[in-house]
Coordinates of C-alpha atoms in Angstrom, one line a residue:
X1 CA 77.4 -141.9 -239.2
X2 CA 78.6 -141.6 -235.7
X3 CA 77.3 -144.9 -234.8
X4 CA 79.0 -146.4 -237.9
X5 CA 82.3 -144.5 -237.2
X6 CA 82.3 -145.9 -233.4
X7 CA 81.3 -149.4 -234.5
X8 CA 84.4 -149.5 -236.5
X9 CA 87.1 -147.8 -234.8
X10 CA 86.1 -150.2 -232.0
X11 CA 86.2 -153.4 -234.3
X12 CA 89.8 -151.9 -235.4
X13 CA 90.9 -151.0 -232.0
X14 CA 90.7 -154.2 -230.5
X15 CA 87.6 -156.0 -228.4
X16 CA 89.9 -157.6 -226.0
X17 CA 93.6 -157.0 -224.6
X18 CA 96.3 -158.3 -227.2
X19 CA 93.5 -159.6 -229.5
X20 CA 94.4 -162.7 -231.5
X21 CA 94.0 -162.4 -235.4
X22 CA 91.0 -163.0 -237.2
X23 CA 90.2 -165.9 -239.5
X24 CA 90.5 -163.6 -242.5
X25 CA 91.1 -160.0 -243.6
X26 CA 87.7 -158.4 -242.5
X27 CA 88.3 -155.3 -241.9
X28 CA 87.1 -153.9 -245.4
X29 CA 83.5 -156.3 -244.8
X30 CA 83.3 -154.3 -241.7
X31 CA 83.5 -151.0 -242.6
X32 CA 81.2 -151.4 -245.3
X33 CA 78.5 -153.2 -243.3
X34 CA 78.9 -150.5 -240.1
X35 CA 78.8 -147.6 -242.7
X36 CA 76.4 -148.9 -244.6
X37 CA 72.9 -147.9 -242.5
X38 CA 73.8 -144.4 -242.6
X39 CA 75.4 -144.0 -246.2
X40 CA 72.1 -145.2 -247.9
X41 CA 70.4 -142.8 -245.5
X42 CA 72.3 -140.0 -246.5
X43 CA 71.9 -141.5 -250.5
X44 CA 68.1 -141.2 -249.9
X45 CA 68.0 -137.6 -248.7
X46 CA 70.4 -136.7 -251.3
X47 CA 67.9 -138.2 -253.9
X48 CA 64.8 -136.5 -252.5
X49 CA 63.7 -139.3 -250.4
X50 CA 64.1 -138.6 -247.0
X51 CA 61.1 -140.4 -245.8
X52 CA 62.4 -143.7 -247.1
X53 CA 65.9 -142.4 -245.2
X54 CA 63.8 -142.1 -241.7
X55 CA 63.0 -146.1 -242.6
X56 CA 66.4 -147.2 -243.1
X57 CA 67.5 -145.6 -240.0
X58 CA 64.0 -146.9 -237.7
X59 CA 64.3 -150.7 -239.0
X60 CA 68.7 -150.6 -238.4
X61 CA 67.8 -149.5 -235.0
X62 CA 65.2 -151.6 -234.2
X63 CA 67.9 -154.6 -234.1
X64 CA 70.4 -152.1 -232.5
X65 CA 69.9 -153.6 -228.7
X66 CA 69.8 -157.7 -229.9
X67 CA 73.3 -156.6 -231.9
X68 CA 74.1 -155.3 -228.9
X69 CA 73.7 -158.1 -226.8
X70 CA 75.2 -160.3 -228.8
X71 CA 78.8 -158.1 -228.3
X72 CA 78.5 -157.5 -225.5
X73 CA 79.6 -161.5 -224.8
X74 CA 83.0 -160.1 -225.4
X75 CA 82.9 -158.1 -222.2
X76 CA 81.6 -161.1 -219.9
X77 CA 83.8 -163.9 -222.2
X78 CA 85.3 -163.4 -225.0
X79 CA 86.1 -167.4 -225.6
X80 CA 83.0 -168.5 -226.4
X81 CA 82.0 -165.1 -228.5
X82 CA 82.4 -167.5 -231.8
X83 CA 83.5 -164.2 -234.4
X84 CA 86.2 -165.5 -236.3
X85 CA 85.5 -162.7 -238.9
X86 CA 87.1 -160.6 -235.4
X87 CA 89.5 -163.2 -233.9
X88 CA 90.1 -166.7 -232.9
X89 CA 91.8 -167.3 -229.3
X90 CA 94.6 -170.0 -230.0
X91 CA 94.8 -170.5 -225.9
X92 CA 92.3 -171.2 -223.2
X93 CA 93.6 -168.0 -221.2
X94 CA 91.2 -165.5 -220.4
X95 CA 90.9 -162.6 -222.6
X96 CA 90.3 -159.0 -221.2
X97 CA 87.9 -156.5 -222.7
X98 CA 89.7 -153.6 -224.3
X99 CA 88.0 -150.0 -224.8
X100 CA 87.1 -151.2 -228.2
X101 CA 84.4 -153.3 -227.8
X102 CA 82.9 -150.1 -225.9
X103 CA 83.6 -148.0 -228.5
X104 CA 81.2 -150.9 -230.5
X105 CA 78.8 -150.8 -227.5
X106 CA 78.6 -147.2 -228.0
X107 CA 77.7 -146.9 -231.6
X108 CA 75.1 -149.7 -231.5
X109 CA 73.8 -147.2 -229.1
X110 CA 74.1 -144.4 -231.4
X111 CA 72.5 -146.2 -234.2
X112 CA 69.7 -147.0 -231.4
X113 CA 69.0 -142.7 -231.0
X114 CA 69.3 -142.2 -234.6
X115 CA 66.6 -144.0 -235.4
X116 CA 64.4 -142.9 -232.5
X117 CA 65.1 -139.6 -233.6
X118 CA 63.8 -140.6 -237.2
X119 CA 60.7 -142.2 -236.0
X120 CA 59.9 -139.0 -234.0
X121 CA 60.2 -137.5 -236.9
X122 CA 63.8 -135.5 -236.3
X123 CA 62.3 -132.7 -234.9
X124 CA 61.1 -131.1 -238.3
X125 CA 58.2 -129.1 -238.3
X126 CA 54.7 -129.8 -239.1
X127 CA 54.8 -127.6 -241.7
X128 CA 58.4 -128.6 -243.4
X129 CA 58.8 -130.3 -246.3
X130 CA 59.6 -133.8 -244.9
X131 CA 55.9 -133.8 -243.1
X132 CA 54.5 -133.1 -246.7
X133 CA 56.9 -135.9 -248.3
X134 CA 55.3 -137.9 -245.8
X135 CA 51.6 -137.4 -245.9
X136 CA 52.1 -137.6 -249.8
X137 CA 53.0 -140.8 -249.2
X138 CA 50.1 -142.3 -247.5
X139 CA 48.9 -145.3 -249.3
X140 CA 46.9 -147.9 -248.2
X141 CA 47.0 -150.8 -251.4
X142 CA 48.4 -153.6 -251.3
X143 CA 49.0 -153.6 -247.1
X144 CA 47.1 -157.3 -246.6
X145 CA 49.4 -158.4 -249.5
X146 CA 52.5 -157.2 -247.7
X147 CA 51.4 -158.3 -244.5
X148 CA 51.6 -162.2 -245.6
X149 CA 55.2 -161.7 -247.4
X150 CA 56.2 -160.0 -244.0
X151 CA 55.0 -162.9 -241.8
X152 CA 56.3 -165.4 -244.4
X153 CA 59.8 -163.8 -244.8
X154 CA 59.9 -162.9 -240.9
X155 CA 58.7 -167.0 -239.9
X156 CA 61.9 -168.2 -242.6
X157 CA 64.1 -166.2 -241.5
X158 CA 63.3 -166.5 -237.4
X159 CA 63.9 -170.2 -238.4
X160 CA 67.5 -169.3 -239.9
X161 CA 68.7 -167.3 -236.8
X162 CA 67.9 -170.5 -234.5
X163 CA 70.4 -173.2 -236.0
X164 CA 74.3 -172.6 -235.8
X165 CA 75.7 -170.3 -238.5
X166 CA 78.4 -172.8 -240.0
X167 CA 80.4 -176.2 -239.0
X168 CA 83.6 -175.5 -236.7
X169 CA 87.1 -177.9 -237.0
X170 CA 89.0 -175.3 -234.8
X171 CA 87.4 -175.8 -231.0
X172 CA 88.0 -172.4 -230.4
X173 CA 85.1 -171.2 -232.8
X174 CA 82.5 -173.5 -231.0
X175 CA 79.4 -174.0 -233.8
X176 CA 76.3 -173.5 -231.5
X177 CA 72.8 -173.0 -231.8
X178 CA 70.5 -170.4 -230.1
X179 CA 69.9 -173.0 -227.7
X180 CA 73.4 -174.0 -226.4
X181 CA 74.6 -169.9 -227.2
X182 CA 76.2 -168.5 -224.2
X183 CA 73.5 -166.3 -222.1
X184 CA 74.4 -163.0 -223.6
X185 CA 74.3 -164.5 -227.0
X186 CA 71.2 -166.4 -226.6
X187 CA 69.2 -163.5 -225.3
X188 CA 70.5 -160.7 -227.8
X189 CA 69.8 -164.0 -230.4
X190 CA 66.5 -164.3 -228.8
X191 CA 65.7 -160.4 -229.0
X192 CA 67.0 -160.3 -232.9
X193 CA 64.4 -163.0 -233.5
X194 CA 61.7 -161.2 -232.0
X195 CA 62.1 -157.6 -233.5
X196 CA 62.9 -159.1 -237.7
X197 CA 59.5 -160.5 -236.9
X198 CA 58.0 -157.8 -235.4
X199 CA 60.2 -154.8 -237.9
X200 CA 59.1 -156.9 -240.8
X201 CA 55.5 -157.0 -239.8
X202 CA 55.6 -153.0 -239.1
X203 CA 57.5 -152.3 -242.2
X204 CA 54.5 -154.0 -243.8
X205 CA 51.3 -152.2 -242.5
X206 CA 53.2 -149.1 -242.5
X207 CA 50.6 -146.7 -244.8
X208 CA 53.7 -145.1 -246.2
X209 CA 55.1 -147.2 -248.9
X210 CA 58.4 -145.2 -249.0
X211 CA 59.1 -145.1 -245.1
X212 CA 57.6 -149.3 -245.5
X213 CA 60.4 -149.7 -247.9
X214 CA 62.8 -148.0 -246.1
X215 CA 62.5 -150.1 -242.8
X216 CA 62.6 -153.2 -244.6
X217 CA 65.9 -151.8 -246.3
X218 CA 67.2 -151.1 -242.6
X219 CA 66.2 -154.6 -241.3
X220 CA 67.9 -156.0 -243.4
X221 CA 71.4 -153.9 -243.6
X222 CA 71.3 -154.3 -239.7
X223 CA 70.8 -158.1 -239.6
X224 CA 73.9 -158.4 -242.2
X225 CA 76.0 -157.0 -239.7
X226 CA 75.6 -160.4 -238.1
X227 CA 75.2 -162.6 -240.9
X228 CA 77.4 -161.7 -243.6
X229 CA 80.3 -161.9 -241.6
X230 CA 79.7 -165.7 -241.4
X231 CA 79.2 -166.2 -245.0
X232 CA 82.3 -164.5 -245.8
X233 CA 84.1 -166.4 -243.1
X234 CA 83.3 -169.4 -244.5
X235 CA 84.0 -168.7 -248.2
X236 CA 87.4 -167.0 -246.6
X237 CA 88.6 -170.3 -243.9
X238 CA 88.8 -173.9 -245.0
X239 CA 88.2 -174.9 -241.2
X240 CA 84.6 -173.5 -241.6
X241 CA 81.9 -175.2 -243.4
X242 CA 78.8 -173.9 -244.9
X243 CA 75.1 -174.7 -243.6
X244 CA 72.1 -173.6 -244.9
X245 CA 70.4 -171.4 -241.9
X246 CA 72.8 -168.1 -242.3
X247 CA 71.4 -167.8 -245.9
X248 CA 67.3 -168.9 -244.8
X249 CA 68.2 -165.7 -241.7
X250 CA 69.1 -163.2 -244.3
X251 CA 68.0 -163.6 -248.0
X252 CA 64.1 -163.6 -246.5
X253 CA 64.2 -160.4 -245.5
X254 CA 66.1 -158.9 -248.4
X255 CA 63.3 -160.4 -250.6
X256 CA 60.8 -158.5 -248.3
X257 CA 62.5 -155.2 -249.1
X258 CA 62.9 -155.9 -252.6
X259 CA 59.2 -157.3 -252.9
X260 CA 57.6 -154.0 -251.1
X261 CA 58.6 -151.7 -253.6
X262 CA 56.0 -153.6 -256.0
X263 CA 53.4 -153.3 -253.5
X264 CA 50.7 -150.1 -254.9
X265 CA 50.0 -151.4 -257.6
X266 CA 46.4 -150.6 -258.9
X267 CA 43.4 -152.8 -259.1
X268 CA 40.5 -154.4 -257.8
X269 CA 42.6 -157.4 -256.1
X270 CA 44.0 -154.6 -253.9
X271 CA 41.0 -153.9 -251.7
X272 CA 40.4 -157.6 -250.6
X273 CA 43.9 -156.9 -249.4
X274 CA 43.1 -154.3 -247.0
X275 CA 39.6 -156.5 -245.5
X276 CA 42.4 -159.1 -245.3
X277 CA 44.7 -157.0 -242.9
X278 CA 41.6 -155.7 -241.0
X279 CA 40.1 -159.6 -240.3
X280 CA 40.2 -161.8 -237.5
X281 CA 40.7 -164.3 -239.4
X282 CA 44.1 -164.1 -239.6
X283 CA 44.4 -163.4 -236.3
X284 CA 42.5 -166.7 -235.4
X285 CA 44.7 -168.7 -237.3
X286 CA 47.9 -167.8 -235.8
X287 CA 46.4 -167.8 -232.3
X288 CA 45.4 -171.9 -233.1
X289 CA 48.9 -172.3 -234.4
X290 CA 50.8 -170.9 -230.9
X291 CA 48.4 -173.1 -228.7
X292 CA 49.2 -175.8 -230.6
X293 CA 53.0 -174.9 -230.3
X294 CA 52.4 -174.6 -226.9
X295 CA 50.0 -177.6 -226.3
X296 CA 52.7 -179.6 -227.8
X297 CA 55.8 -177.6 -226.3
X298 CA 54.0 -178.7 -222.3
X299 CA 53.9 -182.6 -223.4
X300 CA 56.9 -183.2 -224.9
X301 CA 60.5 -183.5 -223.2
X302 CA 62.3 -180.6 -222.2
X303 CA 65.7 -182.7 -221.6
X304 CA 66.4 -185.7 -223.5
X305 CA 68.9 -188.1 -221.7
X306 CA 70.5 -191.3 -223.0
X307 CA 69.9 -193.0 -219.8
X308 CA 67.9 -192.2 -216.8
X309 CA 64.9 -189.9 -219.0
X310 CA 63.9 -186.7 -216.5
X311 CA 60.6 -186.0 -216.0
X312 CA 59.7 -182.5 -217.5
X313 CA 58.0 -180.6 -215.0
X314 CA 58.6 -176.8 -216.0
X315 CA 56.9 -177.0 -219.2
X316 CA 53.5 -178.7 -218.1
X317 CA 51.8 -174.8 -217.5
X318 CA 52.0 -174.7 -221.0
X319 CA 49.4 -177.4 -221.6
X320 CA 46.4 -175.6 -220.2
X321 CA 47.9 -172.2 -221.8
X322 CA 47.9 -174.1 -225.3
X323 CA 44.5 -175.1 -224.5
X324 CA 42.9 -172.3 -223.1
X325 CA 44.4 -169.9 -226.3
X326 CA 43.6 -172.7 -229.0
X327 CA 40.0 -171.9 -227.4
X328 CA 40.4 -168.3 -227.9
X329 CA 41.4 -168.4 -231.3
X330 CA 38.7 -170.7 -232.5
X331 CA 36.0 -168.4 -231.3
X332 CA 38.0 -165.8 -233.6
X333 CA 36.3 -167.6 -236.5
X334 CA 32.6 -167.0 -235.0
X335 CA 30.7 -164.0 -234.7
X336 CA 32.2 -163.0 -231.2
X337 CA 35.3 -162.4 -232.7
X338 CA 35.3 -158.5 -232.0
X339 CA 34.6 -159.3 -228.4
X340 CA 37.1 -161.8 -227.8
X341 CA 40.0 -160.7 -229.5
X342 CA 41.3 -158.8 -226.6
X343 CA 41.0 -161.4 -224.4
X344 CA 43.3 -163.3 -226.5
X345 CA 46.0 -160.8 -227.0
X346 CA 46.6 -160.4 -223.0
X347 CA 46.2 -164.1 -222.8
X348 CA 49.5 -164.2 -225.2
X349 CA 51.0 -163.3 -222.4
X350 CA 50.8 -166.6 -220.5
X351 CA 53.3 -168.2 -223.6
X352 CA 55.7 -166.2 -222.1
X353 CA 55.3 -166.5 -218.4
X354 CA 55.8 -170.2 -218.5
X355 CA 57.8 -170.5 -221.7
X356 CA 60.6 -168.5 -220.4
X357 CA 60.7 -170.8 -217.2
X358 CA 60.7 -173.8 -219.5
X359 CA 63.6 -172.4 -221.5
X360 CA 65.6 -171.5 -218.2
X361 CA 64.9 -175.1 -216.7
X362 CA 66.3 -176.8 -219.9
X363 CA 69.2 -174.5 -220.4
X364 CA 70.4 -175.2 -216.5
X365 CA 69.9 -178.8 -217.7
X366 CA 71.7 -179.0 -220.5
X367 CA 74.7 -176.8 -219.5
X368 CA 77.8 -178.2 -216.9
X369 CA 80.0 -175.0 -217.1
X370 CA 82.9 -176.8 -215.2
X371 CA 84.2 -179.1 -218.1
X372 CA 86.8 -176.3 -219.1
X373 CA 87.5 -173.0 -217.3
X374 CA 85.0 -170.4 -218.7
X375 CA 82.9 -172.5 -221.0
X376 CA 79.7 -173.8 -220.3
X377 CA 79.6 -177.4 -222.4
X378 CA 76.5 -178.9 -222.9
X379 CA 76.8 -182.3 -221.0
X380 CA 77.4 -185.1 -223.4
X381 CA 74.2 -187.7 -222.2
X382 CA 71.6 -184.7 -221.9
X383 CA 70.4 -182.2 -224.8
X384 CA 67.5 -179.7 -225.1
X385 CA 64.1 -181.8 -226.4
X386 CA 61.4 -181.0 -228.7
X387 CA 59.9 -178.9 -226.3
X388 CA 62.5 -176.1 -226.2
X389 CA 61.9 -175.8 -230.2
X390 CA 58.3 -175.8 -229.7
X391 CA 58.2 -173.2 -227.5
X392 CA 60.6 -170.7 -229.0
X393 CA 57.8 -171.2 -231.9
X394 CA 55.2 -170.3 -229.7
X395 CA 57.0 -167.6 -228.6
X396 CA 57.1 -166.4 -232.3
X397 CA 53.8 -167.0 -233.2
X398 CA 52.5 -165.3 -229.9
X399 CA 54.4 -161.9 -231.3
X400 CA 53.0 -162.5 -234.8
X401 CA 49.3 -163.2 -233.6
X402 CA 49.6 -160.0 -231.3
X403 CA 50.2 -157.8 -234.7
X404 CA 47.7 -159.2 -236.3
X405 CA 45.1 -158.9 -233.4
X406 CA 46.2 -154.9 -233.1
X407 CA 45.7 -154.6 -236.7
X408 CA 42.8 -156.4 -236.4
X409 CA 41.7 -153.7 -233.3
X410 CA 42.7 -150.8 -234.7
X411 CA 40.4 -151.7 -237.6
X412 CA 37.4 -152.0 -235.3
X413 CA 38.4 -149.1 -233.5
X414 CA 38.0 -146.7 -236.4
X415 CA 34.5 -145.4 -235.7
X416 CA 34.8 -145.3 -231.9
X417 CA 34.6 -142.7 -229.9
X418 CA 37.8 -141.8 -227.9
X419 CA 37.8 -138.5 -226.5
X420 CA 36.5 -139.8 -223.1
X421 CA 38.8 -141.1 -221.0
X422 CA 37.0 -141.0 -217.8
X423 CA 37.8 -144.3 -215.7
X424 CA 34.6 -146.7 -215.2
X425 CA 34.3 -146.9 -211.0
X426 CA 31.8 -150.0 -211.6
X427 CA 35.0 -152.4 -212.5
X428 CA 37.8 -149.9 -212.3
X429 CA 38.1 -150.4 -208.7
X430 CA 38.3 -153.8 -208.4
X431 CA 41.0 -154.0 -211.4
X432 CA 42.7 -151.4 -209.4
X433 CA 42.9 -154.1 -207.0
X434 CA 43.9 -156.8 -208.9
X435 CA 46.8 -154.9 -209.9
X436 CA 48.0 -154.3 -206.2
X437 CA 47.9 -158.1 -205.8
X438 CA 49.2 -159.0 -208.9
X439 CA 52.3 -157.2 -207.7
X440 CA 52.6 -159.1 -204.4
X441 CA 51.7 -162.0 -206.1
X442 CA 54.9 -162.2 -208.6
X443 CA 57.1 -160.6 -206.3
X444 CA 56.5 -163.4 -203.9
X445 CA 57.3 -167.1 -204.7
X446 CA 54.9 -169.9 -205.5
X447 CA 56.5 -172.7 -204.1
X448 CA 58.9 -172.9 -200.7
X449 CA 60.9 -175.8 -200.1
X450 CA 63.9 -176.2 -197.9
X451 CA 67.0 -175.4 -200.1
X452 CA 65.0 -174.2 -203.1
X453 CA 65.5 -170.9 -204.6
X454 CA 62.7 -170.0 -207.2
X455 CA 63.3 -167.2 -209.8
X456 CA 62.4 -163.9 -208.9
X457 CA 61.9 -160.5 -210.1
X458 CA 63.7 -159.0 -207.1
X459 CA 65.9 -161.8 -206.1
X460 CA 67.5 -164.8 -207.6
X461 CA 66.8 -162.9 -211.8
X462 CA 67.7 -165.2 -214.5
X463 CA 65.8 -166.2 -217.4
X464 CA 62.2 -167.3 -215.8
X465 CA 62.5 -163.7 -214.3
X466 CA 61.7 -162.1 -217.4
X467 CA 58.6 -164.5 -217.9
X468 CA 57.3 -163.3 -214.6
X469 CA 58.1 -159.3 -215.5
X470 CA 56.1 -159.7 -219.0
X471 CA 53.1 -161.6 -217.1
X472 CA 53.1 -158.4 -214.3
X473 CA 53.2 -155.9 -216.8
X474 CA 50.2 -157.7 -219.0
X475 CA 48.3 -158.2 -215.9
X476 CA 49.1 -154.7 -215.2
X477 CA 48.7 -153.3 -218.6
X478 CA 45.2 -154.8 -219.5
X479 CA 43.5 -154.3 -215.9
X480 CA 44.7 -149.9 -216.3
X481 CA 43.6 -150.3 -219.9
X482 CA 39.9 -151.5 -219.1
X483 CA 39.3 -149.2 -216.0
X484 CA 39.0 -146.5 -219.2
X485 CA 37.6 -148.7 -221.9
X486 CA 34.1 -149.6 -223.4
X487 CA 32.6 -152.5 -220.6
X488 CA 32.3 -154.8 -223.3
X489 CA 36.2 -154.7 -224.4
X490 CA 37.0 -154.5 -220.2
X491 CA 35.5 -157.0 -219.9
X492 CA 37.6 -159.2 -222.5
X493 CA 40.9 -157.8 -221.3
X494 CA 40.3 -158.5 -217.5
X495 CA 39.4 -161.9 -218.4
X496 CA 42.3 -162.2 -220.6
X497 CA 44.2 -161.2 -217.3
X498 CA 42.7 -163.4 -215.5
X499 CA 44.0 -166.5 -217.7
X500 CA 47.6 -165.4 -217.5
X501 CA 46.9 -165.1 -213.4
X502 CA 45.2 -168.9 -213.5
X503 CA 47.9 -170.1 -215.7
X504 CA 50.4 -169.0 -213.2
X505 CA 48.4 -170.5 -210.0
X506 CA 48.8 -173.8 -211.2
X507 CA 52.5 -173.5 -210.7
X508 CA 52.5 -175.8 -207.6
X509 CA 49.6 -178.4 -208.6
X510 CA 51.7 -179.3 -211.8
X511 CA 55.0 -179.0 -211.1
X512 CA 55.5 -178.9 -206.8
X513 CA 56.6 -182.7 -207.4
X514 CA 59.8 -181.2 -208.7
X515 CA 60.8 -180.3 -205.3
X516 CA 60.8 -182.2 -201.9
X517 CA 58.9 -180.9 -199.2
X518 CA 57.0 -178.5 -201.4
X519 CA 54.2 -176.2 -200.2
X520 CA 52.5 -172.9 -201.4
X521 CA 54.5 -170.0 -200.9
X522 CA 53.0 -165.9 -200.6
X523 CA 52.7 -165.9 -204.3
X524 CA 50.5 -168.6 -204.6
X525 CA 48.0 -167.1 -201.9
X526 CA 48.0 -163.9 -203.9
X527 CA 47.7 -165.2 -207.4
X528 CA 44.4 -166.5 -206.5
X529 CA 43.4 -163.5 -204.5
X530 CA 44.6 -161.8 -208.0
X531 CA 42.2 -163.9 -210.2
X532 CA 39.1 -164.1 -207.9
X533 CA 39.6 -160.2 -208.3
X534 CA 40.2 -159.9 -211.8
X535 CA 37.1 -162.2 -212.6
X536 CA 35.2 -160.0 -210.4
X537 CA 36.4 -157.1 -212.5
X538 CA 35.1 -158.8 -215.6
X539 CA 32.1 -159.9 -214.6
X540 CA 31.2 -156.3 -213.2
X541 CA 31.8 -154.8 -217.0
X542 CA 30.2 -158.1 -218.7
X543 CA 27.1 -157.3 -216.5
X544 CA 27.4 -153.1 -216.8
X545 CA 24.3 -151.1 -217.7
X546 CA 26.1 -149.1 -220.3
X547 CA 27.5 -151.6 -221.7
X548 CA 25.8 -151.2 -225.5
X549 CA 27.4 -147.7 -225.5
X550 CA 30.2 -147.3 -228.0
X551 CA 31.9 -144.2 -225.9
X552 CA 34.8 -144.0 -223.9

């Protein structure tokens, strides 16, 4: 409620010095949609449901930091937020942020601990009512069913949040797409899309139907705190015109919450459900469908020009990702399936990697930034190509294949043995080491050119940057998981590293023609001393003694 109370105050207060007036009279749409998370929180307890409460509170807060984000444009530039349901400038002078929109930034926060603190259960005791509610409601029918709405609902509605909310006559509410968003925008957009996919897929093989319920419910009061605004704007102003995409971003999930209090109902159909959730198969399938995405995301323009057609060069590492994971995800449908599912989850990682430094390059393309003060205009003969939308696909699929595959895993995983942890010397040690130059390796550039600055993690951090943190911390995750796993499932997740490390040596081979006077940099030296280790560390746990032994 604190959350709520800040969110609104701030709204009221003012985001920016001598705010101009909204499009319409919101402020009654606002306090409902800030209070709203908590109040049906507070309903549930008050009804006996506090399990289901928990939900509501753990799905709001899992789009807490995208929200975020996306306000937080007031701070850095307030003309090109786009709110009209919280003001529209009438000049091109610049606006100053106002202690409300850090009163806002505050209870996005607050919202953000709440549900942390109702996923950790809010400190009751093992032996309190609320752990019996929750145990009571452990139920496993119906999950595989759920599990399909939740990718269906998540995949229409990521598909909604992409396109521009409504048509603009007023050039101070700019109608833009994810794409052409301002940075802060695009990446708390960006982040949205990638936790309603991921919250919706949670919600669904959550063995709790009323907590289940309850994070759907919070999904979707925390994503109308975006969208409904924008409806009711354009129902409110006659300069504002309806499209179709806020109403595909919202109504999916709503339907997922409505649909998953149906789900326990009893029958036979119920249990193919459950060998549904725990197959590869579905797994396999989405794994084809991101290296398509991807196959097709590396040969297709980044930047489409009316005249004088670029060559795209920062998106060709995704053609030998796309290949190398269509790969994976065929063998899925054999009988090595349970061996080479881990591979293909770290090799998700890859889509990333390079996708994020496609998405940079075609952003820096398609952006001037000097037409008027403050606003970065897409430049009238260049626009984002086909592969920009093909790779914020594969980008989703990638997240959607990785639940599946842990579902998938933690099925297998069942009748293992995990009480020892012991690290495995025979490939530990070199993974160890493949870690240590896997650090050098994306802390160091790849190319060197004179007057060329490549992204970094430590200098020069923009967009790529974060493609090059999520490879590090897969390379680094999978080669500290395997040193204490099973050598046959090492063995998979160090080769899985090992694609993600050979995806990102062929930086200079396919796109050094990019710059002039292009040669390998530290990094490149590295990678490769990272993937002639990481193979080593895979072949030591493919070729281990003990490797039939289901311990550890």
């Amino acid at each position: 409620m604190a959350g709520a109370v800040l969110a609104f105050v701030g709204v009221r207060q003012g985001l920016v010095v001598d705010e101009p007036a909204a499009a319409f009279g919101s402020g009654p749409l606002l306090l409902v949609l800030a209070a709203l998370p908590a109040v049906l929180a507070i309903v549930c307890v008050l009804l006996g449901r506090a399990p289901t409460a928990a939900g509501v509170l753990t799905g709001a807060a899992l789009l807490a930091p995208g929200l975020a984000l996306v306000d937080a444009q007031f701070i850095q530039d307030a003309l090109l937020a786009s709110r009209p349901e919280i003001m529209v400038p009438t000049s091109l002078a610049a606006l100053t942020p106002a202690a409300g929109v850090y009163l806002l930034l505050a209870g996005h926060l607050a919202a953000a601990v709440a549900g942390v603190l109702a996923a950790g259960h809010a400190g009751a005791d093992p032996d309190s009512d609320y752990y019996a509610a929750l145990d009571a409601g452990r139920d496993e029918r119906g999950r595989g069913r759920a599990i399909g709405w939740a990718l269906a609902a998540g995949a229409v509605s990521v598909v909604g949040l992409l396109f521009a909310p409504f048509e603009s006559d007023n050039a101070f509410i700019v109608a833009q797409d994810l794409v052409a968003s301002p940075a802060l925008v695009r990446y708390g957009g960006l982040l949205i899309v990638l936790t309603v996919l991921i919250g919706a897929v949670a919600a669904a093989v959550n063995t709790r139907p009323p907590l289940a319920r309850g994070m759907a419910l919070g999904l979707f009061v925390a994503l109308a705190w975006l969208v409904v605004p924008q409806l009711a704007a354009v129902a409110r102003v006659d300069w504002l015109h309806l499209t179709p995409w806020p109403l595909r971003a919202i109504i999916p999930v709503g339907l997922l919450a409505a649909a998953l209090f149906v789900v326990g109902d009893r029958g036979a159909r119920e249990k193919a459900d459950i060998q549904l959730a725990g197959s590869p198969v579905v797994t396999g399938v989405l794994g084809v469908l991101t290296g398509v995405a991807t196959i097709v995301a590396g040969v297709t323009a980044l930047v489409v020009a009316h005249v004088d057609q670029p060559e795209s060069y920062a998106n060709r590492q995704l053609l030998p990702a796309g290949i190398v994971l269509v790969l994976l995800s065929a063998a899925l449908f054999t009988r090595a399936a349970s061996a080479v599912r881990p591979a293909l989850v770290v090799a998700l990682g890859a889509v990333p990697l390079v996708g994020l430094a496609a998405l940079d390059t075609a952003f820096t393309a398609t952006t001037l930034g000097t037409v008027m003060p403050g606003f970065p205009v897409a430049a009238s003969d260049t626009r984002v190509g086909a592969a920009v939308w093909f790779t914020i696909a594969a980008f989703v699929l990638a997240a959607a294949a990785a639940i599946a595959a842990g579902i998938t895993g933690g099925a297998e995983r069942d009748d293992v043995d995990r009480t020892q942890r012991a690290p495995h010397l025979r490939y530990g040690i070199p993974a160890a080491g493949a870690v240590l130059f896997a650090i050098g390796a994306f802390a160091s550039p790849m190319i060197r050119a004179p007057g060329f600055a490549p992204p970094g993690i430590f200098t020069e951090f923009r967009l790529a940057s974060w493609g090059l943190l999520i490879g590090l911390l897969v390379i680094v995750g999978a080669a500290v998981v395997a040193s204490f796993a099973r050598p046959a499932r090492a063995a998979a997740l160090l080769f899985g590293a090992a694609v993600v490390a050979g995806v990102r040596l062929l930086e200079l081979p396919l796109t050094g023609d990019r710059v002039s006077g292009a040669h390998a940099g530290g990094g490149t030296w590295l990678t490769l001393a990272c993937l002639v280790t990481l193979v080593a560390a895979a072949v030591a746990a493919a070729t281990d003694p003990h490797r039939g032994q289901t311990a550890a």
